[in-house]
Each structure stands twice: as structure tokens, then as C-alpha cells.
mmCIF file of C-alpha atoms and ligand atoms in Angstrom:
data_model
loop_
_atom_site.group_PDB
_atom_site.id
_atom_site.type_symbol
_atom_site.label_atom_id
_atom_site.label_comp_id
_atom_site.label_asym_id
_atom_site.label_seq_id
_atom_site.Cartn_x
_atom_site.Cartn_y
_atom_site.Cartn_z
ATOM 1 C CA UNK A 1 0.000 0.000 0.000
ATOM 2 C CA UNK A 2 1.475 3.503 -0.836
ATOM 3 C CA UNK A 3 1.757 5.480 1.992
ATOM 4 C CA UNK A 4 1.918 9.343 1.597
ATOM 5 C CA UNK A 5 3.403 11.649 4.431
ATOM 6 C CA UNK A 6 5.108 14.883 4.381
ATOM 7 C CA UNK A 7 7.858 15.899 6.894
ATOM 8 C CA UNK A 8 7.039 18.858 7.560
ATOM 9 C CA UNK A 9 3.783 17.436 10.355
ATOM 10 C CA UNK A 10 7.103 17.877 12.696
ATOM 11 C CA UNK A 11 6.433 22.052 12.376
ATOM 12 C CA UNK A 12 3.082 21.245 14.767
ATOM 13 C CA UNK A 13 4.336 20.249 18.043
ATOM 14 C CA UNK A 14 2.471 21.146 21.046
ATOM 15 C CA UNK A 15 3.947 21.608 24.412
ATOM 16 C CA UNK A 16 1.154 21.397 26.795
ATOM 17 C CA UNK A 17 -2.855 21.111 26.507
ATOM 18 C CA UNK A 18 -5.111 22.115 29.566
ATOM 19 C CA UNK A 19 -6.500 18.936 31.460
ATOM 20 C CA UNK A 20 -8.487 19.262 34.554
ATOM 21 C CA UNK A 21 -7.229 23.275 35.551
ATOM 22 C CA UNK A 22 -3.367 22.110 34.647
ATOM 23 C CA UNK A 23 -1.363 22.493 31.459
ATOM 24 C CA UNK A 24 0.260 18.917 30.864
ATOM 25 C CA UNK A 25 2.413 17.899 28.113
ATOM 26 C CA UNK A 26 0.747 16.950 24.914
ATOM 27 C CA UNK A 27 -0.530 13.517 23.722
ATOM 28 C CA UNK A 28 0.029 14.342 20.186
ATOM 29 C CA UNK A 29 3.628 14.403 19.337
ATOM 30 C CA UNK A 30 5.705 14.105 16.088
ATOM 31 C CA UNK A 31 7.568 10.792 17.333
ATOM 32 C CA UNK A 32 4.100 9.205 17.254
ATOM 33 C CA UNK A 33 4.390 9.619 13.012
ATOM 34 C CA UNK A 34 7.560 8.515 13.612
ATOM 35 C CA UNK A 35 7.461 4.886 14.893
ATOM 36 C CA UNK A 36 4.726 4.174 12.168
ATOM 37 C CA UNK A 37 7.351 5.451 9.354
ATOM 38 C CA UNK A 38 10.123 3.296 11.445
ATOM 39 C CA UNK A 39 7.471 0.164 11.514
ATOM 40 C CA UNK A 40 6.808 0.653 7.719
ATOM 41 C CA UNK A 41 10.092 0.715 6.824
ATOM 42 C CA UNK A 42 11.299 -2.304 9.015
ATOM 43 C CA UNK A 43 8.807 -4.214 7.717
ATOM 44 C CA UNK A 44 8.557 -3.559 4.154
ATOM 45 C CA UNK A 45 4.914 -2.467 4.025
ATOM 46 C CA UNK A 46 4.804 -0.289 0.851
ATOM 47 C CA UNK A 47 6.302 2.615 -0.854
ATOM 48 C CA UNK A 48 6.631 6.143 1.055
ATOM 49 C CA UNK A 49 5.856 9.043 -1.004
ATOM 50 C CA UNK A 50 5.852 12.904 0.073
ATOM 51 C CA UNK A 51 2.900 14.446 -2.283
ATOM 52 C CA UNK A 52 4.111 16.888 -4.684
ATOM 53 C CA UNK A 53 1.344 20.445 -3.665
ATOM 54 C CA UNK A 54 -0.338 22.023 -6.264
ATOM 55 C CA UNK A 55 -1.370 24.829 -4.123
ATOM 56 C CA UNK A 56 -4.265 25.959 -5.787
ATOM 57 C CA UNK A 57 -5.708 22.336 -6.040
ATOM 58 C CA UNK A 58 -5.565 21.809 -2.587
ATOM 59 C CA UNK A 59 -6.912 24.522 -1.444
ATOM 60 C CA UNK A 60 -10.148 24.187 -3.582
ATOM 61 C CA UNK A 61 -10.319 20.081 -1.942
ATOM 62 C CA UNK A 62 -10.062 21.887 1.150
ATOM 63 C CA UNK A 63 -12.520 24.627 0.754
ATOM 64 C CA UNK A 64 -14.832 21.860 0.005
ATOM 65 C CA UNK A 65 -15.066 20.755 2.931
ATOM 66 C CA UNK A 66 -14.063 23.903 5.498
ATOM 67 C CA UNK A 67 -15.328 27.643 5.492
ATOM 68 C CA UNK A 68 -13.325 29.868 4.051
ATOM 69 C CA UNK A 69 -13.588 32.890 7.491
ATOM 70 C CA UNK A 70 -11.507 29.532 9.461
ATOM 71 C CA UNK A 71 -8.836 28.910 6.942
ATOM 72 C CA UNK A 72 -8.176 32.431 6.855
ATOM 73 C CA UNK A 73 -8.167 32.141 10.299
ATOM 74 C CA UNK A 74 -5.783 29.420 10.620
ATOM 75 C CA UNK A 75 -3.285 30.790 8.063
ATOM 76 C CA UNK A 76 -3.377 33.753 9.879
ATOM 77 C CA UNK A 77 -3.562 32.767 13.330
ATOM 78 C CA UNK A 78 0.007 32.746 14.477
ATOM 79 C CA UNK A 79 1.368 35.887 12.929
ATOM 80 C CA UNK A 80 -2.299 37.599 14.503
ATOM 81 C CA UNK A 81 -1.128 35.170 18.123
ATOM 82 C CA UNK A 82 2.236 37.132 18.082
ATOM 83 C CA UNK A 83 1.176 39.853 16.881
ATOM 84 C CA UNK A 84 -1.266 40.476 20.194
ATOM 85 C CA UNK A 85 1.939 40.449 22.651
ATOM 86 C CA UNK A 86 5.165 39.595 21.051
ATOM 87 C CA UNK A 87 5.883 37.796 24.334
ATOM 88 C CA UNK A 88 3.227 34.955 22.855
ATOM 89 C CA UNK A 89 6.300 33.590 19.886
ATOM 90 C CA UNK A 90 7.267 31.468 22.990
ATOM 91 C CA UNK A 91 4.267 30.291 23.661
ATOM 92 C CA UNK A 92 1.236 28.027 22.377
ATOM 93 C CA UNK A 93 -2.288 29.753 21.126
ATOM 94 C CA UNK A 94 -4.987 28.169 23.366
ATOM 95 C CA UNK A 95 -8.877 29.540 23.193
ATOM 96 C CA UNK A 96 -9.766 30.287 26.813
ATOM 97 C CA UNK A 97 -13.223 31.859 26.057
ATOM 98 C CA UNK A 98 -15.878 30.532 23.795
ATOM 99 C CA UNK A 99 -19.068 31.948 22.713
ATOM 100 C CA UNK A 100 -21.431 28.381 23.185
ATOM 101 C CA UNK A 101 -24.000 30.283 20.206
ATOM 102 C CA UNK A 102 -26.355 27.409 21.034
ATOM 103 C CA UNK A 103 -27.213 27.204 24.300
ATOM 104 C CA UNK A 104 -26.764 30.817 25.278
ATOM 105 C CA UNK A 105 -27.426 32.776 22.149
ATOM 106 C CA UNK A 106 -24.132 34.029 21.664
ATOM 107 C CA UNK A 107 -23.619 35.212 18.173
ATOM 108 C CA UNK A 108 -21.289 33.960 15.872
ATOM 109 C CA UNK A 109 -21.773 36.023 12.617
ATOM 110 C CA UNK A 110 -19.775 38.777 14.194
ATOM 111 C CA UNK A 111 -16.144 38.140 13.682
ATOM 112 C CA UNK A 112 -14.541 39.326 16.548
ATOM 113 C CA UNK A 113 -11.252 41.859 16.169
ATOM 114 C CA UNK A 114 -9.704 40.580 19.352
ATOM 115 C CA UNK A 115 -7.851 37.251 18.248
ATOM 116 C CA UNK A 116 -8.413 35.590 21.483
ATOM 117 C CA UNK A 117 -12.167 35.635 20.983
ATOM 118 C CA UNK A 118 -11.406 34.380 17.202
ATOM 119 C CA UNK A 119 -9.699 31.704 18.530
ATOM 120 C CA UNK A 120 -12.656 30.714 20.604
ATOM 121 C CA UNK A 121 -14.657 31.311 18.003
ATOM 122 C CA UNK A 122 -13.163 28.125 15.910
ATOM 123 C CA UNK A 123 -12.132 25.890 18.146
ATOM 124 C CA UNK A 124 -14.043 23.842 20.640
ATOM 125 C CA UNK A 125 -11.363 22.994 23.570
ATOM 126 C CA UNK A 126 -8.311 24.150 24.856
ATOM 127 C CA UNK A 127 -6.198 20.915 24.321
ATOM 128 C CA UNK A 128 -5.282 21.899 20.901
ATOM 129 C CA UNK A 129 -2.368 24.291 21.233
ATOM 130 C CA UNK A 130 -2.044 25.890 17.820
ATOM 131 C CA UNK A 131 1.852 26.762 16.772
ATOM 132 C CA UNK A 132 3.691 28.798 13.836
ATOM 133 C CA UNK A 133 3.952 25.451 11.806
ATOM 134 C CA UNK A 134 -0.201 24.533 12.375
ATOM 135 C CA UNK A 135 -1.058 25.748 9.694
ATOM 136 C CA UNK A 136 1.645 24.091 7.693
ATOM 137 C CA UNK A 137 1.461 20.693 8.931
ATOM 138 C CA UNK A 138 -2.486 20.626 8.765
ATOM 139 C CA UNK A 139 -2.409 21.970 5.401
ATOM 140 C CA UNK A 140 0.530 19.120 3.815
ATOM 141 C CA UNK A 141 -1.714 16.542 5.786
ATOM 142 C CA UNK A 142 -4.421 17.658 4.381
ATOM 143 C CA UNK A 143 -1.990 17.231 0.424
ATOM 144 C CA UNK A 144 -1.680 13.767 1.828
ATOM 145 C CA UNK A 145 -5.032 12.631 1.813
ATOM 146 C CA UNK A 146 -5.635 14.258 -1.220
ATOM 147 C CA UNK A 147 -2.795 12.570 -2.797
ATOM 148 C CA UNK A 148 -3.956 9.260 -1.223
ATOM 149 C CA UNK A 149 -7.650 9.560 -2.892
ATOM 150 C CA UNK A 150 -5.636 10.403 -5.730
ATOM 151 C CA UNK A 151 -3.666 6.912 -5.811
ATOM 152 C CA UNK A 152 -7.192 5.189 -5.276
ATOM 153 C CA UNK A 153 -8.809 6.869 -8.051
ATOM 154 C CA UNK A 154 -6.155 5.539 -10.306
ATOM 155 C CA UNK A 155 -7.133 2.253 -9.392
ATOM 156 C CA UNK A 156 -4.831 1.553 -5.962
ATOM 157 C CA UNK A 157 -6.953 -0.913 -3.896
ATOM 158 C CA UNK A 158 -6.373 1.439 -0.659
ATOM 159 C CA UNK A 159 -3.918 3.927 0.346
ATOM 160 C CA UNK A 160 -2.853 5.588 3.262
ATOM 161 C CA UNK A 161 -2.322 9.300 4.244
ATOM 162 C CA UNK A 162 -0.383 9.284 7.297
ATOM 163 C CA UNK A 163 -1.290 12.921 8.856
ATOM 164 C CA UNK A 164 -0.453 15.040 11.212
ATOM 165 C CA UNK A 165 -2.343 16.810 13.507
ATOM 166 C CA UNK A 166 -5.015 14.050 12.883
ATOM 167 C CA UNK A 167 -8.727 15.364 11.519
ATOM 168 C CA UNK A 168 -11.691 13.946 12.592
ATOM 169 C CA UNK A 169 -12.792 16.224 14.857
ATOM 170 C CA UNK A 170 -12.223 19.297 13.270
ATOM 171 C CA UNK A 171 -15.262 20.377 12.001
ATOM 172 C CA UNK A 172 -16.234 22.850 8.679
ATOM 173 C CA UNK A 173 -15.193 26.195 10.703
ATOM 174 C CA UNK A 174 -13.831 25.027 13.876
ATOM 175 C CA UNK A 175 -10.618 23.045 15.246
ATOM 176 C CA UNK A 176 -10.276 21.006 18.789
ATOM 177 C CA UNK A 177 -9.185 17.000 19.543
ATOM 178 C CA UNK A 178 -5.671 17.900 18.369
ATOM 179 C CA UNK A 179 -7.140 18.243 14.586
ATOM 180 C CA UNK A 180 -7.512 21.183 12.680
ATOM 181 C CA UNK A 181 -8.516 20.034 8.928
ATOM 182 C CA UNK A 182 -10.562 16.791 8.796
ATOM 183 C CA UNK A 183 -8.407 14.957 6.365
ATOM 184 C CA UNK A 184 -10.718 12.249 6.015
ATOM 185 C CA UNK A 185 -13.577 14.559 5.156
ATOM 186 C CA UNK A 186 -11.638 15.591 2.745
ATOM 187 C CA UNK A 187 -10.607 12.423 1.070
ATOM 188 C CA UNK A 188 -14.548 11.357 0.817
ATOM 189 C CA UNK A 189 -15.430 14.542 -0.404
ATOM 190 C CA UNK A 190 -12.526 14.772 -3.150
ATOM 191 C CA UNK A 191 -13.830 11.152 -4.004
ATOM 192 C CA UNK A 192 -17.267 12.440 -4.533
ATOM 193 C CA UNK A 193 -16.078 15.256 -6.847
ATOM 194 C CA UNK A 194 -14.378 12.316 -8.784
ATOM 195 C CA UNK A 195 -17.502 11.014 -9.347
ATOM 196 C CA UNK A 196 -18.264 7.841 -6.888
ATOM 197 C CA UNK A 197 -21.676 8.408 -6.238
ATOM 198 C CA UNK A 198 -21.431 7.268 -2.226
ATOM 199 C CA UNK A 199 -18.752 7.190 -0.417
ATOM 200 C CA UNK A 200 -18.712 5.758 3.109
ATOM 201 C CA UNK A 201 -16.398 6.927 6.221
ATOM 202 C CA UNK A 202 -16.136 3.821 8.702
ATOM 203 C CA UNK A 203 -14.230 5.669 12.046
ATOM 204 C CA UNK A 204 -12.268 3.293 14.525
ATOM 205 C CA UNK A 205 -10.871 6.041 16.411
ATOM 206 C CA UNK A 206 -11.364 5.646 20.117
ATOM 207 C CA UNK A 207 -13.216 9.224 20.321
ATOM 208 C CA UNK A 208 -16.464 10.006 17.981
ATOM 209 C CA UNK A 209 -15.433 11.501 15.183
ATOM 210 C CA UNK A 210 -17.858 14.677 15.315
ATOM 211 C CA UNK A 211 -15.975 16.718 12.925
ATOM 212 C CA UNK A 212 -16.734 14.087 10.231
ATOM 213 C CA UNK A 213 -20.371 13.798 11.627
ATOM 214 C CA UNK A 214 -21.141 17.279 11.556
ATOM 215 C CA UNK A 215 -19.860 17.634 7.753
ATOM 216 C CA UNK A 216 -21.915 15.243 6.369
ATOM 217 C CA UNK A 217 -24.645 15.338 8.494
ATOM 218 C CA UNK A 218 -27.419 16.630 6.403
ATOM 219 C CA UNK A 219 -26.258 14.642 3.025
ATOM 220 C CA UNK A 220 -27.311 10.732 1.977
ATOM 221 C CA UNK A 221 -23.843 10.458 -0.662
ATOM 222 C CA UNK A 222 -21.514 10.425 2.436
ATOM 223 C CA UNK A 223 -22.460 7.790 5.328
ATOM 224 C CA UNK A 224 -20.846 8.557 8.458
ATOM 225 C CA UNK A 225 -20.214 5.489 10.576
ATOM 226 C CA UNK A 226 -18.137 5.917 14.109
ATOM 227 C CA UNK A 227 -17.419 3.356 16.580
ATOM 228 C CA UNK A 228 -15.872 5.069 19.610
ATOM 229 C CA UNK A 229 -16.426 5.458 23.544
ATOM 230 C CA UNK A 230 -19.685 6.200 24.827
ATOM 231 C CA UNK A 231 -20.358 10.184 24.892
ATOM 232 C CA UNK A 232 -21.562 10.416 28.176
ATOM 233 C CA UNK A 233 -18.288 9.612 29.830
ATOM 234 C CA UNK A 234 -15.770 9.805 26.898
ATOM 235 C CA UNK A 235 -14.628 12.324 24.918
ATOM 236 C CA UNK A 236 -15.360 15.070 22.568
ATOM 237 C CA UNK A 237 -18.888 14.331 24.883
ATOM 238 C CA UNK A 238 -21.442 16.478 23.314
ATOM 239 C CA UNK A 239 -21.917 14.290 20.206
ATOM 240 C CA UNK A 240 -21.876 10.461 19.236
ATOM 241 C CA UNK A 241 -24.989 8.740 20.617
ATOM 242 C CA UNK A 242 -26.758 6.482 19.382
ATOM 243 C CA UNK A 243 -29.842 8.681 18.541
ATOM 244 C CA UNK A 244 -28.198 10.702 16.285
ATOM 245 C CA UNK A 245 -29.594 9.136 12.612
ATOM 246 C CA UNK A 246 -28.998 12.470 10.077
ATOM 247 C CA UNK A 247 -30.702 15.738 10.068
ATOM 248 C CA UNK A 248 -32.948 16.591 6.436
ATOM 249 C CA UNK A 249 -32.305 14.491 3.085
ATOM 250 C CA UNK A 250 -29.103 12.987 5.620
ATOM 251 C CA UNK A 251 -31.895 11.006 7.750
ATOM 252 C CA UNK A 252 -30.336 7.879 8.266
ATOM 253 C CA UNK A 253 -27.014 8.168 6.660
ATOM 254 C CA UNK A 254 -25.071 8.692 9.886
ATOM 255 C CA UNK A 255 -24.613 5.979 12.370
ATOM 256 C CA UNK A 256 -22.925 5.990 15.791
ATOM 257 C CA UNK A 257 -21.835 2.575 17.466
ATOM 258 C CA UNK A 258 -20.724 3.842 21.019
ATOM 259 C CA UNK A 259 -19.638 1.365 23.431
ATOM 260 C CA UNK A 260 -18.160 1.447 27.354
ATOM 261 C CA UNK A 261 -15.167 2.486 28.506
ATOM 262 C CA UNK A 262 -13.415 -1.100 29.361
ATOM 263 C CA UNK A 263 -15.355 -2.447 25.971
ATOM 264 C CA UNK A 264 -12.857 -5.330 24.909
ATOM 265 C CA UNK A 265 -12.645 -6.801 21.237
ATOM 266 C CA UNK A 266 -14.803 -9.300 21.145
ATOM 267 C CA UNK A 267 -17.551 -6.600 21.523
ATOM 268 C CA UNK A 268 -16.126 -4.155 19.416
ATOM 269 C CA UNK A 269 -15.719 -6.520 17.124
ATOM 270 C CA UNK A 270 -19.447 -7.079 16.655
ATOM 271 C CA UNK A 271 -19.784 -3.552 16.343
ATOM 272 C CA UNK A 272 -17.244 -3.495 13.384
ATOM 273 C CA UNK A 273 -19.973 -5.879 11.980
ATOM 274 C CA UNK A 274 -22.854 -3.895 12.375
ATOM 275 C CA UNK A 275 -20.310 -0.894 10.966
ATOM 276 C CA UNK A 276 -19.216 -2.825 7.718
ATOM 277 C CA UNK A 277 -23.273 -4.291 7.509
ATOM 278 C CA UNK A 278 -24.769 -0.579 7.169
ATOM 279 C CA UNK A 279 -21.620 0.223 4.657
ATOM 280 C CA UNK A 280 -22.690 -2.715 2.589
ATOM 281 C CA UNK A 281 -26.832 -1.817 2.831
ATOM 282 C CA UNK A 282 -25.507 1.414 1.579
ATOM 283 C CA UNK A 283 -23.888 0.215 -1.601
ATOM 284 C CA UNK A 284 -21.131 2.319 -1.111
ATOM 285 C CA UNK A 285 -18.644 2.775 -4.150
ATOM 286 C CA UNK A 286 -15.568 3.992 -1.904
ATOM 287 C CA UNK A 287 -14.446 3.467 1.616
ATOM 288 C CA UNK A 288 -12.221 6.005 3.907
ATOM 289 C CA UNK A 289 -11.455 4.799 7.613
ATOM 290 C CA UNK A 290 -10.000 7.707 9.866
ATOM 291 C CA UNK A 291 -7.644 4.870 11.462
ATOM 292 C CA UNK A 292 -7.237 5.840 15.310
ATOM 293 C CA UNK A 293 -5.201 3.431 17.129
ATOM 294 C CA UNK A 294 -6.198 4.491 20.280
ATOM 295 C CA UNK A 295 -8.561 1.657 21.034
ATOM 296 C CA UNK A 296 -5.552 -0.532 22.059
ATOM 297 C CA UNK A 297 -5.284 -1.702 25.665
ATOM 298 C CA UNK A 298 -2.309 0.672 26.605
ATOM 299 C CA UNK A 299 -3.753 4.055 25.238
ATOM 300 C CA UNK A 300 -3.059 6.348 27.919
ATOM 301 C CA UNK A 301 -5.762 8.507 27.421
ATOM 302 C CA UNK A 302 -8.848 6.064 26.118
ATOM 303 C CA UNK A 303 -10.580 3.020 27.515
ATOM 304 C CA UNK A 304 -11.013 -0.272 24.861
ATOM 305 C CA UNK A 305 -9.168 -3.065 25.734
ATOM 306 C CA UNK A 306 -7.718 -4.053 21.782
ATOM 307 C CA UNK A 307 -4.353 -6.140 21.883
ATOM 308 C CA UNK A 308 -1.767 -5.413 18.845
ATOM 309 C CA UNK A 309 -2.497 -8.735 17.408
ATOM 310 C CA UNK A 310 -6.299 -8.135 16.918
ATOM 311 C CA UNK A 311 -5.470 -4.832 14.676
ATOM 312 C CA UNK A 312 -4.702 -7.670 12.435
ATOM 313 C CA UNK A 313 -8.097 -9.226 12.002
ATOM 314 C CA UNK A 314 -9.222 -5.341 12.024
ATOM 315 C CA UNK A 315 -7.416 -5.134 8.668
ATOM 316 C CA UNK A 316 -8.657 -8.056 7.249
ATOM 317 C CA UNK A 317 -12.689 -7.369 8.017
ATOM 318 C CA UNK A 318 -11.916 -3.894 6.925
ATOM 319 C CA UNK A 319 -10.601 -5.419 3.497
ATOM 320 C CA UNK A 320 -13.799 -7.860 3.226
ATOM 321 C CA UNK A 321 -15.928 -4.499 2.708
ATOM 322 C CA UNK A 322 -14.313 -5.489 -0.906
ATOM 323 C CA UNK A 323 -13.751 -1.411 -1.636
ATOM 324 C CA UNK A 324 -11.206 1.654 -2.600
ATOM 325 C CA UNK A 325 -10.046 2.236 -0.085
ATOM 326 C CA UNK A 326 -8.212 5.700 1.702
ATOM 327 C CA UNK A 327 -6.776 5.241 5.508
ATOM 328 C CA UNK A 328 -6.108 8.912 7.138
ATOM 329 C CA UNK A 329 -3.769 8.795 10.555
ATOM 330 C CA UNK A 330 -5.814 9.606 13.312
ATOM 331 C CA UNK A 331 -4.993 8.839 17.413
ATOM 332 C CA UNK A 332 -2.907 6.518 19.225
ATOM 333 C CA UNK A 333 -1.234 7.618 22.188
ATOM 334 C CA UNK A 334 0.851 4.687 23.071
ATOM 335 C CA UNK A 335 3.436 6.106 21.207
ATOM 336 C CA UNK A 336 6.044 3.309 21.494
ATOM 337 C CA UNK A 337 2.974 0.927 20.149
ATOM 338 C CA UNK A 338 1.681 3.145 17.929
ATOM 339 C CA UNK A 339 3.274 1.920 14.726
ATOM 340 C CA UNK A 340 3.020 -1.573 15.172
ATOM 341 C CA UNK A 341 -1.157 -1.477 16.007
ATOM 342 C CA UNK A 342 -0.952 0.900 12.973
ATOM 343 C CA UNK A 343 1.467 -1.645 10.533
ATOM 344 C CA UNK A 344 -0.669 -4.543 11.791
ATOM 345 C CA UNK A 345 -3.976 -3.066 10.435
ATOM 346 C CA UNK A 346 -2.457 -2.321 7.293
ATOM 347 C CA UNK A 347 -0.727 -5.501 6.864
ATOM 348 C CA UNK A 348 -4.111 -7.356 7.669
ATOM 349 C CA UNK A 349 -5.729 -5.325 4.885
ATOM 350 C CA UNK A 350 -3.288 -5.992 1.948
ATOM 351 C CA UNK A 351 -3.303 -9.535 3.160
ATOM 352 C CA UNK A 352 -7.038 -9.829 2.769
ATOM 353 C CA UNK A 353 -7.837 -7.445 0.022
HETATM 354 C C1 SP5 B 401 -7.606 12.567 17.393
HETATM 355 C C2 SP5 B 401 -7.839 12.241 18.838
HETATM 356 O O1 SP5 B 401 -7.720 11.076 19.224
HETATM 357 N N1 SP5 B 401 -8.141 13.244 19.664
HETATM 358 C C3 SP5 B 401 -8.380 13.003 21.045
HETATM 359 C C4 SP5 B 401 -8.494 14.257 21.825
HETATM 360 C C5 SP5 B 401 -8.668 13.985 23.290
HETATM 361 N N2 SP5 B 401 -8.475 15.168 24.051
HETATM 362 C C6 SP5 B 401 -8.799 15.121 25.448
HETATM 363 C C7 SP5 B 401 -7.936 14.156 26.178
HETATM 364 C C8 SP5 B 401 -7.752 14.507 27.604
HETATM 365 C C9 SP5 B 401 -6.863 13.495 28.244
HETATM 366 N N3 SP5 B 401 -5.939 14.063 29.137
HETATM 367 C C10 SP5 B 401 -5.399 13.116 30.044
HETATM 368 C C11 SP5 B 401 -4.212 13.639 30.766
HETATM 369 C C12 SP5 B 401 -3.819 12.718 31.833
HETATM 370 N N4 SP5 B 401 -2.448 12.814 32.147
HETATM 371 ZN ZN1 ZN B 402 -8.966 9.491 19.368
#
């Protein structure tokens, strides 16, 4: 399987993210991109490729999917971050204030001048420190999965964009979860524009994917499927339950699979089923899989129970689904594991597909 990275996901490197009232170092770190390269390599899996950018190509598959008031935000944001105190170049941009324009009637047309209240604005918690090489890093991940459609379209059986920040919480106009452009979003829309009529997004990250969710949540051409922690006690919280079906002509073309903290993968398992079941009901013509590996038993920050040998089998049901296939990097925050759960999956696909 060709894999397609760019070295530059090193320029995003958060130093701490605010957990319960502290600032503690970050989860999402380059080295994590690192051992899955390292695993690659040492095992042969496919050919590494750093996608060539056609810059105004990639930002029109980007604007597909986000508004055009947050990219400019985000391209700007650091220069604007500084810019406020030039104290801030040695520090991270974290929101501290948001304006919650449901429940309290905030507005949100207004675009605020102050830059703090922008970044509130787009983002939806303060574990996402934003740096001078975000925007970079998000943007070349974001070449990656366009590259990997790309390889797909031209008749690859699967390919894999190996991103980072991950995506799939970052919605169309905000950022939070570590993930600022939804790079799977924007594979399965870039696969619509290339004409497959449906395309299906099957999420095994640990935590809902609500960007993806909230993208495609009033269309029937994209089904959104996530299998993740339950909501009520797992993050991003205040979306992936059970009840949530589609809003409008998207009525039934989004399905959540939440399970318990502790779920092991036996159970998850038959949730993959019922996952790869409503793919197949929906006759999809292309497959991406925001591939979080942070269901395994020695996540430090989630709560399945998966084993590195069972990414295997994870592979090969994935592969059964018998479709194109694009794989964007998502979590995994046993670092030192990450890139063998990650190799294992991938090596279980090409094996079955
Ligand atoms: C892409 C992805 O997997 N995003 C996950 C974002 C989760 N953010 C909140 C995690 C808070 C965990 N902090 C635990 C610190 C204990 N030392
Ligand atoms: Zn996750």
C-alpha cells in the first residue's frame, strides 16, 4: 500500500494542553508519526511518497469541505497570536473563552477583532495548542489525503495518508481534539467530486469523530459510521450517541456505534460488523477509515481493551468491505505501540484485500 506523508507534520508540536485546571504535556507528538514510518520501513509495508502540492488544487479540496472565514483564520492565526503580545512567539495559542452560540445565544456572525475571541470562536477545547507550523502541517496533511484519494482513483486498492495533527474532529469552521482540517472529510469529499456516487467513512478512532459527523450530516452520498467510547463519559462528549440518525435528506445516513469504557474486542468486534453491515446496505462505491489506534489496551488517554495482534483481524474485516479504499492517521497515544497497532492493520488489509 502507498503510503503518503510529508515531513514537515514535525512544524506542529504542542507543548502542553489544559487537562483538569493544569497544562500537561501533549498527547500528540511528532515521534508518534515517527514509529509508524520506522514500523513501515522495518517491515517492508509499501512505498513512502511525500505528495508533490499544487497549491491551488488543494486549497479548492479543502474549501470543500471547510469555510473559508476559518482557513483564513488558521493561516493567519500565528502571525495575529504574536502579533497580540510579542511575548506569545514562545508560547502556544490556546482559546480560553468561547461563545457556546447554542445554548446561550451568543452570536457567531460577528467576527470578533480581538484574536483571542477568534480563537474561541473556531475551536471547541483548549487541548489543541495551535503553533507557527499549524497551519503548515495541517495543510501538507491535508496534500496527503488528497494525494492518497488520488492513488485510489487511479485504481490503488487502498492507500494511506499518514497525517499530522489528525482530523476527525475538526469540524467545517472550527478546530479542537488535536485536529484542525478533517483529512478524512476531505478524502470522501474529493472522491465524490471524482464522481463515486457514495462514499462511506467507517471511524475506529477511540473518540467520535464529530468533525466528520457534523460535515456530512445533512447529506445521503456520504455515510458517516463511528465506533468510539460512549459520549456520556468519553470524549469530545457532546456528540456520538446512538440517537443521532442524520438531520434533512441525511436522515439515516449517519450511524454511531458507542460502546463502554473497558469495551474489549470481542464486543467491538461485533460492532465493526454492524459498521461494515450498514456500509454494505448502503452500496457504497468507496471506503475512507479515519484509522485511530487508540482503542488498544495501553492508550493512555482512552478506555477499549484491543491487543496489537487483533489490529490484524481489524485489517482483514476492513478489506472484506471489498472497496477503494483511503486510511487517514488519526490517534494513538501509546506512542512506542503506535506503529506496530498501525502496521498490523495495514498488513491485515493488503493480506485480505
Ligand atoms: C484525534 C484524537 O484522538 N483526539 C483526542 C483528543 C482527546 N483530548 C482530550 C484528552 C484529555 C486526556 N488528558 C489526560 C491527561 C492525563 N495525564
Ligand atoms: Zn482518538
Amino acid at each position: 500500500m502507498k503510503t503518503f506523508h510529508n515531513p514537515l507534520h514535525a512544524l506542529h508540536q504542542g507543548r502542553e494542553e489544559m487537562f483538569r485546571g493544569r497544562m500537561v504535556p501533549c498527547h500528540e507528538v511528532p515521534a508518534r508519526l515517527d514509529y509508524v514510518l520506522a514500523e513501515l520501513q522495518r517491515r517492508s509495508q509499501g512505498v513512502l511518497f511525500t505528495p508533490e502540492v499544487d497549491d491551488a488544487a488543494l486549497d479548492a479540496a479543502i474549501a470543500r469541505v471547510h469555510a473559508e472565514r476559518y482557513t483564513r483564520f488558521l493561516a493567519g492565526a500565528w502571525d495575529e497570536w504574536v502579533a497580540m503580545d510579542p511575548a506569545n512567539a514562545q508560547r502556544d495559542a490556546l482559546p480560553s473563552v468561547w461563545p457556546l452560540p447554542n445554548r446561550h445565544g451568543f452570536r457567531n456572525d460577528v467576527l470578533p477583532a480581538n484574536f483571542a475571541a477568534r480563537l474561541g470562536l473556531f475551536s471547541f477545547d483548549s487541548g489543541s495548542p495551535l503553533m507557527a507550523g499549524t497551519w503548515a502541517a495541517a495543510r501538507m496533511g491535508a496534500a496527503c489525503a488528497v494525494a492518497a484519494t488520488r492513488s485510489v482513483l487511479a485504481g490503488d486498492r487502498a492507500a494511506f495518508a499518514l497525517t499530522r495533527p489528525p482530523g476527525h474532529h475538526a469540524g467545517p469552521d472550527f478546530f479542537g481534539g488535536y485536529c484542525f482540517l478533517n483529512n478524512a472529510a476531505i478524502a470522501a469529499q474529493a472522491l465524490r467530486d471524482a464522481g463515486m456516487t457514495r462514499v462511506a467513512v467507517l471511524d475506529v478512532d477511540y473518540h467520535h469523530g464529530n468533525g466528520t459527523q457534523t460535515i456530512f450530516y445533512e447529506r445521503a452520498d456520504v455515510l458517516t459510521v463511528s465506533i468510539h467510547g460512549d459520549p456520556s463519559t468519553e470524549y469530545p462528549f457532546f456528540l456520538g450517541h446512538a440517537d443521532e440518525r442524520g438531520d434533512g435528506a441525511g436522515v439515516g445516513f449517519n450511524l454511531n456505534l458507542p460502546l463502554p469504557r473497558g469495551t474489549g474486542f470481542k464486543d467491538w468486534c461485533a460492532a465493526l460488523e454492524r459498521a461494515l453491515d450498514a456500509v454494505e446496505a448502503f452500496d457504497a462505491q468507496a471506503l475512507v477509515v479515519p484509522m485511530g489506534l487508540d482503542t488498544f489496551e495501553g492508550d493512555p488517554i482512552s478506555g477499549f481493551t484491543l491487543g496489537s495482534g487483533d489490529y490484524d483481524t481489524v485489517g482483514r474485516m476492513l478489506a472484506a468491505a471489498g472497496l477503494p479504499t483511503v486510511f487517514t492517521f488519526e490517534g494513538g497515544y501509546a506512542v512506542a505501540e503506535v506503529g506496530t497497532n498501525a502496521v498490523n492493520l495495514l498488513e491485515g488489509f493488503c493480506r485480505s484485500a
